[in-house]
Short mmCIF file of N, CA and C in Angstrom, two decimals:
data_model
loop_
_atom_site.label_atom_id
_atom_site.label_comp_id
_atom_site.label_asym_id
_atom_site.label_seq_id
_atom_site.Cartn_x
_atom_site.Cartn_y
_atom_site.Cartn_z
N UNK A 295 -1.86 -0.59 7.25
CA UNK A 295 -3.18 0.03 7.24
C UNK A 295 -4.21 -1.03 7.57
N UNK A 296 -5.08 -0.49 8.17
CA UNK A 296 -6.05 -1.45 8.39
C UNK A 296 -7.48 -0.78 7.99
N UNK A 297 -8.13 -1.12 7.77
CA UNK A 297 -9.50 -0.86 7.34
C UNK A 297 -10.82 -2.22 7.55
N UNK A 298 -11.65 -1.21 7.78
CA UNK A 298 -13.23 -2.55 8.00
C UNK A 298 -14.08 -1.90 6.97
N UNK A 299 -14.57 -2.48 6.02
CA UNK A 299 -15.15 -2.24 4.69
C UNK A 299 -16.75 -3.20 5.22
N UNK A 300 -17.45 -2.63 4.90
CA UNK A 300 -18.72 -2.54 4.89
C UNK A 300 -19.88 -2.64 3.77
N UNK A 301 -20.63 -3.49 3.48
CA UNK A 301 -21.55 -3.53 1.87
C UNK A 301 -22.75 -2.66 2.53
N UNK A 302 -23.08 -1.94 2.13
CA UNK A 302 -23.71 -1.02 2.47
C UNK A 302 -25.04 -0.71 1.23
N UNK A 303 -26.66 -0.56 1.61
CA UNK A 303 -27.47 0.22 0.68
C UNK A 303 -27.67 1.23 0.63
N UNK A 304 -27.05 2.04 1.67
CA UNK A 304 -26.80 3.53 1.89
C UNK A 304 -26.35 3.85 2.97
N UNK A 305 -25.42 5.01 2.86
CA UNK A 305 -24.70 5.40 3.98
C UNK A 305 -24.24 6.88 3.92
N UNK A 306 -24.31 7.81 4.75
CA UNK A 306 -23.93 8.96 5.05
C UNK A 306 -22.95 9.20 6.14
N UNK A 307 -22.23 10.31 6.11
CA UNK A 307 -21.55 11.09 6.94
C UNK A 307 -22.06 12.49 7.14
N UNK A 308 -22.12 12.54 8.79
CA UNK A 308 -22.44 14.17 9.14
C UNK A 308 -21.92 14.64 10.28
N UNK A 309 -21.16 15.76 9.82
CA UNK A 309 -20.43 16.94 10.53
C UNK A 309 -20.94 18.17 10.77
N UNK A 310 -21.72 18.46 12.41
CA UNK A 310 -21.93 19.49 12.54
C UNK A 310 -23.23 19.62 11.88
N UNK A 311 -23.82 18.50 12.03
CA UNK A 311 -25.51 19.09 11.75
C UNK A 311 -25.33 18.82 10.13
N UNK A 312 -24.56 18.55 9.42
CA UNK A 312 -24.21 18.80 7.95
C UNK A 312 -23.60 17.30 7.30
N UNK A 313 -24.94 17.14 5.94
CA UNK A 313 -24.78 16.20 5.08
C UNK A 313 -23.26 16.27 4.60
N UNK A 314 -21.89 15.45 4.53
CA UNK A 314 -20.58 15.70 3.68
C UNK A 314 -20.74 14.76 2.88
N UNK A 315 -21.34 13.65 3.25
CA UNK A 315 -20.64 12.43 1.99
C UNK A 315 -22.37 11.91 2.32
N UNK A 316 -23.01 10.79 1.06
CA UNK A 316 -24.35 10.35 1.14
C UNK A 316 -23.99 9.55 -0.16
N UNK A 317 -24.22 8.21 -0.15
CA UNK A 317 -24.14 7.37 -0.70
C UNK A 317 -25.23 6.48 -0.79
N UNK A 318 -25.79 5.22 -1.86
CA UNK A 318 -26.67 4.57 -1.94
C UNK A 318 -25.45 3.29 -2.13
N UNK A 319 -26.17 2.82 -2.70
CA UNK A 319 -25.73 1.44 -2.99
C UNK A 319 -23.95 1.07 -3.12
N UNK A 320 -22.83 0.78 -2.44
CA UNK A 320 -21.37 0.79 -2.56
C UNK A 320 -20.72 0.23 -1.20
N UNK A 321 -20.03 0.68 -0.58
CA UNK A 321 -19.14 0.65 0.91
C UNK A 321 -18.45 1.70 1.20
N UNK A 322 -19.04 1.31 2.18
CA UNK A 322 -18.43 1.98 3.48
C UNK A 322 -17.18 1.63 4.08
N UNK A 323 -16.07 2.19 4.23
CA UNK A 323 -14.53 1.94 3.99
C UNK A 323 -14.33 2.99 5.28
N UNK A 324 -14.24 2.37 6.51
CA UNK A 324 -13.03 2.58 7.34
C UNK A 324 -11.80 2.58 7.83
N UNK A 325 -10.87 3.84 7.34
CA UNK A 325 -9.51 2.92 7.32
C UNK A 325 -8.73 3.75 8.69
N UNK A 326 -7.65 3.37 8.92
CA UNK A 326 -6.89 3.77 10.21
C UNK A 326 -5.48 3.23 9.88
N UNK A 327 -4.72 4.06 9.95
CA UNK A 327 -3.00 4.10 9.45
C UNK A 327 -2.18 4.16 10.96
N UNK A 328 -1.16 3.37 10.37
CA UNK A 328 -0.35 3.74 11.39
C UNK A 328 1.68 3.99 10.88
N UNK A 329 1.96 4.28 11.43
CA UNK A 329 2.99 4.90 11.31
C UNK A 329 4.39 3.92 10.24
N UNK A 330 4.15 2.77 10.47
CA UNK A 330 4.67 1.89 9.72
C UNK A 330 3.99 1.42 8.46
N UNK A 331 3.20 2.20 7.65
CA UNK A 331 1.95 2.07 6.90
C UNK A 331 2.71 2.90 5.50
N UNK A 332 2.80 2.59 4.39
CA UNK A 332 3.70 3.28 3.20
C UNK A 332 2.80 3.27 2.27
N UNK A 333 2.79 3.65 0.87
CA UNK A 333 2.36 3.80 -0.34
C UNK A 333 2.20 2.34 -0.64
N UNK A 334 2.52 1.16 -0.61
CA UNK A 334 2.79 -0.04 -0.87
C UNK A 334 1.43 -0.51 -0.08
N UNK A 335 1.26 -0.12 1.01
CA UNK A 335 0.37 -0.87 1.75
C UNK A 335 -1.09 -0.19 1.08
N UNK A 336 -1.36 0.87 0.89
CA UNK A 336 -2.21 1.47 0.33
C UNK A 336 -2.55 0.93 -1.11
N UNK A 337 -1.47 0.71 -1.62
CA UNK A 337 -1.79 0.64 -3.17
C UNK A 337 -2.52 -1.13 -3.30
N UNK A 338 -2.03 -1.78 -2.43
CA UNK A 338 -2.40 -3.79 -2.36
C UNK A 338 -3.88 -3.44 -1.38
N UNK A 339 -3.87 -2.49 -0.94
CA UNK A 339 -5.50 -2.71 -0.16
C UNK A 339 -6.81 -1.97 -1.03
N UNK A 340 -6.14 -1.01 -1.76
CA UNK A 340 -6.95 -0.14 -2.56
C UNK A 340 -7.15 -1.13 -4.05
N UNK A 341 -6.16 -2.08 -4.49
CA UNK A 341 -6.58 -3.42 -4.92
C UNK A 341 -7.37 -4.45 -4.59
N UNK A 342 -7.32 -4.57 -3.38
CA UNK A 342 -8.03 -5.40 -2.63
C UNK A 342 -9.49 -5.22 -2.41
N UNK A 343 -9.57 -4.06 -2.38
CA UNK A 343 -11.12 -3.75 -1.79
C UNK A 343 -11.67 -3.79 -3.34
N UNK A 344 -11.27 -2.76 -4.43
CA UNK A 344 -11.73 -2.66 -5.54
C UNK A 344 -12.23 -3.71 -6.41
N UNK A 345 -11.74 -4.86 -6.36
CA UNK A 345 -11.72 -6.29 -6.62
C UNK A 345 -12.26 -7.38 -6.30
N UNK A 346 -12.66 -7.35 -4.81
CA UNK A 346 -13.29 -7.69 -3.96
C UNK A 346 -14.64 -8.47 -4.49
N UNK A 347 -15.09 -9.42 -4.45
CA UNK A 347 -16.44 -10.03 -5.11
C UNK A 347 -17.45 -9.74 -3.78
N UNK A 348 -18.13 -9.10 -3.33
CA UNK A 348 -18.74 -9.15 -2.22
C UNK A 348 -20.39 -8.46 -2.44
N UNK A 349 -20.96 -8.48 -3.62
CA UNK A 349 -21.80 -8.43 -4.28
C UNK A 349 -22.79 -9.25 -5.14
N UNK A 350 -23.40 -9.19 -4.84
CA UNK A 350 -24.51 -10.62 -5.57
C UNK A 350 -25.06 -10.29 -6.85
N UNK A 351 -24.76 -11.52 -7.38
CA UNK A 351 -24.67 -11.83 -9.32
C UNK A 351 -26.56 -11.80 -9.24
N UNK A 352 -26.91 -12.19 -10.62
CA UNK A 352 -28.16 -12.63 -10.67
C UNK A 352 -28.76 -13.82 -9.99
N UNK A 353 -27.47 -14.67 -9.25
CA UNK A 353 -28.07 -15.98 -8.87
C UNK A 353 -28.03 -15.60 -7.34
N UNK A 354 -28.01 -14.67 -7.14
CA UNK A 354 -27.65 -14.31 -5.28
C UNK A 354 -26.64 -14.91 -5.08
N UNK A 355 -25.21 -15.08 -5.48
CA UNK A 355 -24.46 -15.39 -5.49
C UNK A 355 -23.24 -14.87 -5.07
N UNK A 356 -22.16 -14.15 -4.47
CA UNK A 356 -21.26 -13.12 -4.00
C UNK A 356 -20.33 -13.37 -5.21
N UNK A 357 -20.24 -12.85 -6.07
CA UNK A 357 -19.57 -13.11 -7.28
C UNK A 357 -19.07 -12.07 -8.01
N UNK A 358 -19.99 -10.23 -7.22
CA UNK A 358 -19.04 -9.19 -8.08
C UNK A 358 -18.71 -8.40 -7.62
N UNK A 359 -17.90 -7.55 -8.36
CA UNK A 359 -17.30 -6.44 -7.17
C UNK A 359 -17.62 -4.94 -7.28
N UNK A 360 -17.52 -3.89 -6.13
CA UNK A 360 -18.12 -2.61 -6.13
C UNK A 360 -18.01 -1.81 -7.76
N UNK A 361 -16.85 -2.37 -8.44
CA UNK A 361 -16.45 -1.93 -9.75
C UNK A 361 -17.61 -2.55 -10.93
N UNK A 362 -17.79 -3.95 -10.60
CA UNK A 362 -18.80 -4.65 -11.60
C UNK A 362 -20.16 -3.91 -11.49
N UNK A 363 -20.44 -3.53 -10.14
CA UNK A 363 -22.02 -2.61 -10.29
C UNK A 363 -22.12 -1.33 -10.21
N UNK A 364 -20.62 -1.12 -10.53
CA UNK A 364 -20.90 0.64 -10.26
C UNK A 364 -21.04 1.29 -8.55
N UNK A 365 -20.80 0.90 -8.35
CA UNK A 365 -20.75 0.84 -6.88
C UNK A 365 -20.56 2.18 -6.29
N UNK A 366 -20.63 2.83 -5.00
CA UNK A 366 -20.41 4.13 -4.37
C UNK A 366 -19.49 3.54 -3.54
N UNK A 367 -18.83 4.80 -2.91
CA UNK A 367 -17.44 4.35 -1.96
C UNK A 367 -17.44 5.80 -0.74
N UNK A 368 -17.71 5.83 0.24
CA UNK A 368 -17.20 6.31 1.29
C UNK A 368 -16.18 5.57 1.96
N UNK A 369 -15.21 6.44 2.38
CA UNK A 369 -13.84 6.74 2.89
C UNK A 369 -13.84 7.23 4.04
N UNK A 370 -13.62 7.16 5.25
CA UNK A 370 -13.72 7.72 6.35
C UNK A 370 -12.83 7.05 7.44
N UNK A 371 -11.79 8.52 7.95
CA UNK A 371 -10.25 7.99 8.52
C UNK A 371 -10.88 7.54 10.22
N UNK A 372 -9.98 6.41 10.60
CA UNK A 372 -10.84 5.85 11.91
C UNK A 372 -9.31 5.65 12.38
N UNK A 373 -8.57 6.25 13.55
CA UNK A 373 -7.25 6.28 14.09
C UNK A 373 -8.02 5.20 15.10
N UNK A 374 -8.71 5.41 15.52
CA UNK A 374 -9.32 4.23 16.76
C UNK A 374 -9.34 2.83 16.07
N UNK A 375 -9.57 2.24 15.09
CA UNK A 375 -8.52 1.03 14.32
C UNK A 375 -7.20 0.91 14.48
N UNK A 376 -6.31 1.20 15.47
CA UNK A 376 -5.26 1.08 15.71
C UNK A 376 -5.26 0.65 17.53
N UNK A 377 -6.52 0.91 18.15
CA UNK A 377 -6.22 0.61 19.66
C UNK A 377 -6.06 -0.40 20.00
N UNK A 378 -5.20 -0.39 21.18
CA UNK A 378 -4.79 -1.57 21.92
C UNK A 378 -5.41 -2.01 23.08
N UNK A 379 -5.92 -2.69 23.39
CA UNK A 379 -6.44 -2.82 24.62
C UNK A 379 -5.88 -3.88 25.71
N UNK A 380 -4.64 -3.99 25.63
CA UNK A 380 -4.01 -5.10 26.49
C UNK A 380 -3.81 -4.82 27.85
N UNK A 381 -3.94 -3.34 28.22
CA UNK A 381 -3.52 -3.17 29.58
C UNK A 381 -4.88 -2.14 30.13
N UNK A 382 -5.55 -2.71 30.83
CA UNK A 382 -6.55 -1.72 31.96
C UNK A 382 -7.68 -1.56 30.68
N UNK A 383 -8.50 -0.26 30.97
CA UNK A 383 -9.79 -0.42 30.26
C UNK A 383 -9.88 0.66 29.18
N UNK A 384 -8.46 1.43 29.49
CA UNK A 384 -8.88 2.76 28.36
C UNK A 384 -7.63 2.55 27.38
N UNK A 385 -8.45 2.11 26.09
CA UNK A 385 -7.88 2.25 25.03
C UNK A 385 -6.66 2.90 24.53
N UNK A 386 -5.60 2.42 24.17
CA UNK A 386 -4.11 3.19 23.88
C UNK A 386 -4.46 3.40 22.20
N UNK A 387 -3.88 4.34 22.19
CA UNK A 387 -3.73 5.08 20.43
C UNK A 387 -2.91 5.12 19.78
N UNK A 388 -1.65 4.51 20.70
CA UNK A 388 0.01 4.91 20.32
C UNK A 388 0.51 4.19 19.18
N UNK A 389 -0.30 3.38 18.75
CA UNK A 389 -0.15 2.76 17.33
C UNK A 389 -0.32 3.85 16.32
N UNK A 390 -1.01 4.50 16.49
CA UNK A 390 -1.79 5.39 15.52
C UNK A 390 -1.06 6.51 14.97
N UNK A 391 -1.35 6.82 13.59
CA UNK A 391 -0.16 7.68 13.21
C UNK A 391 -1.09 9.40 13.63
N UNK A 392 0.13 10.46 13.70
CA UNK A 392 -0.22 11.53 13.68
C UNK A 392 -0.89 11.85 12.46
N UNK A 393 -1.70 12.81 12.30
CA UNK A 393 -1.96 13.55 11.31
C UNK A 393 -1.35 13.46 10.26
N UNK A 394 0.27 14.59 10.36
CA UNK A 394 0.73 14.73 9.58
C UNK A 394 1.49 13.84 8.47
N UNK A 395 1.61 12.20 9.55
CA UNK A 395 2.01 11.38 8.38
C UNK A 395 0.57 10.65 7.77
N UNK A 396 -0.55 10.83 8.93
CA UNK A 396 -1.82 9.65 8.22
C UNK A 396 -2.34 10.75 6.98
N UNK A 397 -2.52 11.40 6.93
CA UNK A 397 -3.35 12.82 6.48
C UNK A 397 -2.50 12.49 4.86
N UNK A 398 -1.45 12.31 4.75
CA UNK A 398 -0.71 12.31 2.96
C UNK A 398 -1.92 10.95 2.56
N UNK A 399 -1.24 9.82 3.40
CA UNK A 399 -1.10 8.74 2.69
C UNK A 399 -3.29 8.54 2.88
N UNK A 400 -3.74 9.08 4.01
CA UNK A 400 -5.20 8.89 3.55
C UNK A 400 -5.61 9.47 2.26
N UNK A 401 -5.34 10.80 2.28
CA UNK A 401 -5.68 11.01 0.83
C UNK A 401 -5.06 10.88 -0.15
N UNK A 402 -4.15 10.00 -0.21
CA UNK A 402 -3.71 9.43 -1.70
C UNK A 402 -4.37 7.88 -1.75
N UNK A 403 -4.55 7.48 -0.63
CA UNK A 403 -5.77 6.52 -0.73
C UNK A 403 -7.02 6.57 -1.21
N UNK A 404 -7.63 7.50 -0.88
CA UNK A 404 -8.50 7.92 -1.84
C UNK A 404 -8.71 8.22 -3.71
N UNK A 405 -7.84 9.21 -3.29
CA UNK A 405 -7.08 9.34 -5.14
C UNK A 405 -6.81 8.19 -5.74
N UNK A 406 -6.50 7.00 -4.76
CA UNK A 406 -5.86 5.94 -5.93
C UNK A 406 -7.49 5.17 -5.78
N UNK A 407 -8.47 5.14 -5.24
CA UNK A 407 -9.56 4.35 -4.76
C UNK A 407 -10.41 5.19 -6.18
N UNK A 408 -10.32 6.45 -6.53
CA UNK A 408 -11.47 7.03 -7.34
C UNK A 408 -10.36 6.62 -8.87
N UNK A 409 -9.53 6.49 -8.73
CA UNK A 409 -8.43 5.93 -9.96
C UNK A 409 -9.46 4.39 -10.60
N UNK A 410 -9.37 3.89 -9.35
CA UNK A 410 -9.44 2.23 -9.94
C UNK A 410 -11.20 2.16 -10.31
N UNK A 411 -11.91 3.37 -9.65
CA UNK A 411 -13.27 2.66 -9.95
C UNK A 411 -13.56 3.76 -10.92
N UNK A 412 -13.41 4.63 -11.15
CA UNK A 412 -13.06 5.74 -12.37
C UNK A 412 -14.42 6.28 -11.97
N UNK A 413 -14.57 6.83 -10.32
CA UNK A 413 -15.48 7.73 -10.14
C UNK A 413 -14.89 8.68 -8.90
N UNK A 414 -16.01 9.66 -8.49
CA UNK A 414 -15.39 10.74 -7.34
C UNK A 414 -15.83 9.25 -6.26
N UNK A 415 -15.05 9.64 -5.00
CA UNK A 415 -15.34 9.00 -3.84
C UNK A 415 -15.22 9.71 -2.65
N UNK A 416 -15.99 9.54 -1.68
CA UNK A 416 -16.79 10.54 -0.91
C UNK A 416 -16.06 10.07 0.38
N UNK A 417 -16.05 11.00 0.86
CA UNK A 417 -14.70 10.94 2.65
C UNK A 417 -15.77 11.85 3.73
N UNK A 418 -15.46 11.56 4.91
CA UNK A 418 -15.56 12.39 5.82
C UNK A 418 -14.25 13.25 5.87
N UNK A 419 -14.38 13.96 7.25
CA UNK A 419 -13.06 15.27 7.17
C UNK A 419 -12.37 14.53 7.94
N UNK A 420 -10.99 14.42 7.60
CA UNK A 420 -9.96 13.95 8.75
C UNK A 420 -10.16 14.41 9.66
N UNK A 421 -10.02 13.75 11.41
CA UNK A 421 -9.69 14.55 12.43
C UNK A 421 -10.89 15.14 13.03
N UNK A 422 -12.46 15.29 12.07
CA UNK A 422 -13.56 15.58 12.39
C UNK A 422 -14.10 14.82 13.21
N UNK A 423 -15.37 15.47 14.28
CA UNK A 423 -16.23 14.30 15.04
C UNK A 423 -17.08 14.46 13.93
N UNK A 424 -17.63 13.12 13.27
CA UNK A 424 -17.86 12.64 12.42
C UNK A 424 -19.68 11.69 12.99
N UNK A 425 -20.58 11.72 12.31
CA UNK A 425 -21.60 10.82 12.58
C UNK A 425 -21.89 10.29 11.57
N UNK A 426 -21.94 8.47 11.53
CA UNK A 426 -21.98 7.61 10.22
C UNK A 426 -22.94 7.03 10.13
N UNK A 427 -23.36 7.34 9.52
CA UNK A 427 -24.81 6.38 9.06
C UNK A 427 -24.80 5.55 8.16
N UNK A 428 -25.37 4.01 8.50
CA UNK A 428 -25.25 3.43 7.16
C UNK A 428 -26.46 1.78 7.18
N UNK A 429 -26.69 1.96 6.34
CA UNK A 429 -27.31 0.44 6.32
C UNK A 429 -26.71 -0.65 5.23
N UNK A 430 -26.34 -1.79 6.57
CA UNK A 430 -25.51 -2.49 6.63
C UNK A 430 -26.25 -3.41 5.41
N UNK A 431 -25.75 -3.99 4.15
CA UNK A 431 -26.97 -4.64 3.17
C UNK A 431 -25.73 -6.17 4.05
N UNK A 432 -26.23 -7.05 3.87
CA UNK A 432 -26.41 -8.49 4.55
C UNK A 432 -26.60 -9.22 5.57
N UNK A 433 -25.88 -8.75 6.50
CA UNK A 433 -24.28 -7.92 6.77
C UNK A 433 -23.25 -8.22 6.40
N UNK A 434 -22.47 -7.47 5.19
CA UNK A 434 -21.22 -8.31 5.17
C UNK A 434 -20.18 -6.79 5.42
N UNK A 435 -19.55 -7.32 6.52
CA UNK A 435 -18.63 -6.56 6.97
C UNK A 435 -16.90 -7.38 6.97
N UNK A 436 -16.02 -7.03 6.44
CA UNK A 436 -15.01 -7.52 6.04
C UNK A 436 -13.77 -6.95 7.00
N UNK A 437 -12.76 -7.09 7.55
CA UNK A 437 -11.41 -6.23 8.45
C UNK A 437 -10.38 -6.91 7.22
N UNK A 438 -9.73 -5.99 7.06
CA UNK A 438 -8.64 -6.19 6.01
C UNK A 438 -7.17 -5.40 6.73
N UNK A 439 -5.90 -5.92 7.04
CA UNK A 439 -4.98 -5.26 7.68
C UNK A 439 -4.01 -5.44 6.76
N UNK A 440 -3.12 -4.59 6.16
CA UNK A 440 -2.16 -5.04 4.68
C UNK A 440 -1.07 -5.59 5.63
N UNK A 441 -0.62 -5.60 6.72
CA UNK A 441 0.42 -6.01 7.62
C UNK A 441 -0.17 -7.96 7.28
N UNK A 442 -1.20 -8.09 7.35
CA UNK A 442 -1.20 -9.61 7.55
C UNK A 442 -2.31 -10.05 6.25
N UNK A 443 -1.59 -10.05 5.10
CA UNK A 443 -1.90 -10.61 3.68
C UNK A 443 -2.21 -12.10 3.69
N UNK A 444 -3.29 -12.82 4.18
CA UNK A 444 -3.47 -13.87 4.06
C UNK A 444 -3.90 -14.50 3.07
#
């Protein structure tokens, strides 16, 4: 799985003219699965992010995590995190899992993401054209791939 996580002071999703997810202060969590992607990989990234110090203490310091401030969490599935671009100019997808296997393991990603911070967490619709809004707070934008645990 790969995902680009985002510190965000607010951020929305809209489908079809229509508010789904609206968040203030948390991240913004793009993730994109691919077919070699299991419960294992989900469960060490949904650790990872939750844990994460990427939040500033009283000293402006990056020292806490979306859990230490209460944080908001949008979720939103991005199969285009899987393209390849090694050959010619249009993007290959073939990394990317179908639906039917990304679609379990996204939303048990979620489920285990509202587990660890012991709140609801807010998704766009799988598979939806999707419009994201968000303001980026630093910028701290992070790429996390559970394939390469550094």
């Amino acid at each position: 799985m790969k995902i680009v996580l985002q510190r965000v002071s607010s951020a929305s999703v809209i489908i079809d003219n229509k508010i789904v997810a609206d968040i203030q202060k948390g991240l913004l969590i793009l993730v994109g699965i691919e077919d070699a992607d299991t419960q294992e990989d989900s469960n060490w990234l949904v650790g990872k992010i939750v844990n994460l110090r990427i939040f500033d203490d009283a000293n402006h310091v990056m020292n806490l995590s979306v859990k230490d401030i209460d944080g908001d969490i949008i979720v939103v599935s991005q199969f285009t995190l899987h393209a390849s671009t090694k050959k010619g100019n249009r993007p290959s997808y073939i990394k990317a899992s179908k639906p039917e296997v990304a679609i379990p393991l996204y939303e048990n990603f979620v489920i285990q993401m509202e587990k660890e911070i012991g709140k609801k967490v807010q998704t766009g619709i799988f598979g939806a054209d999707m419009k994201v809004l968000l303001l980026n707070d630093g910028p701290v934008t992070i790429v996390i791939d559970s394939k390469n645990r550094e």
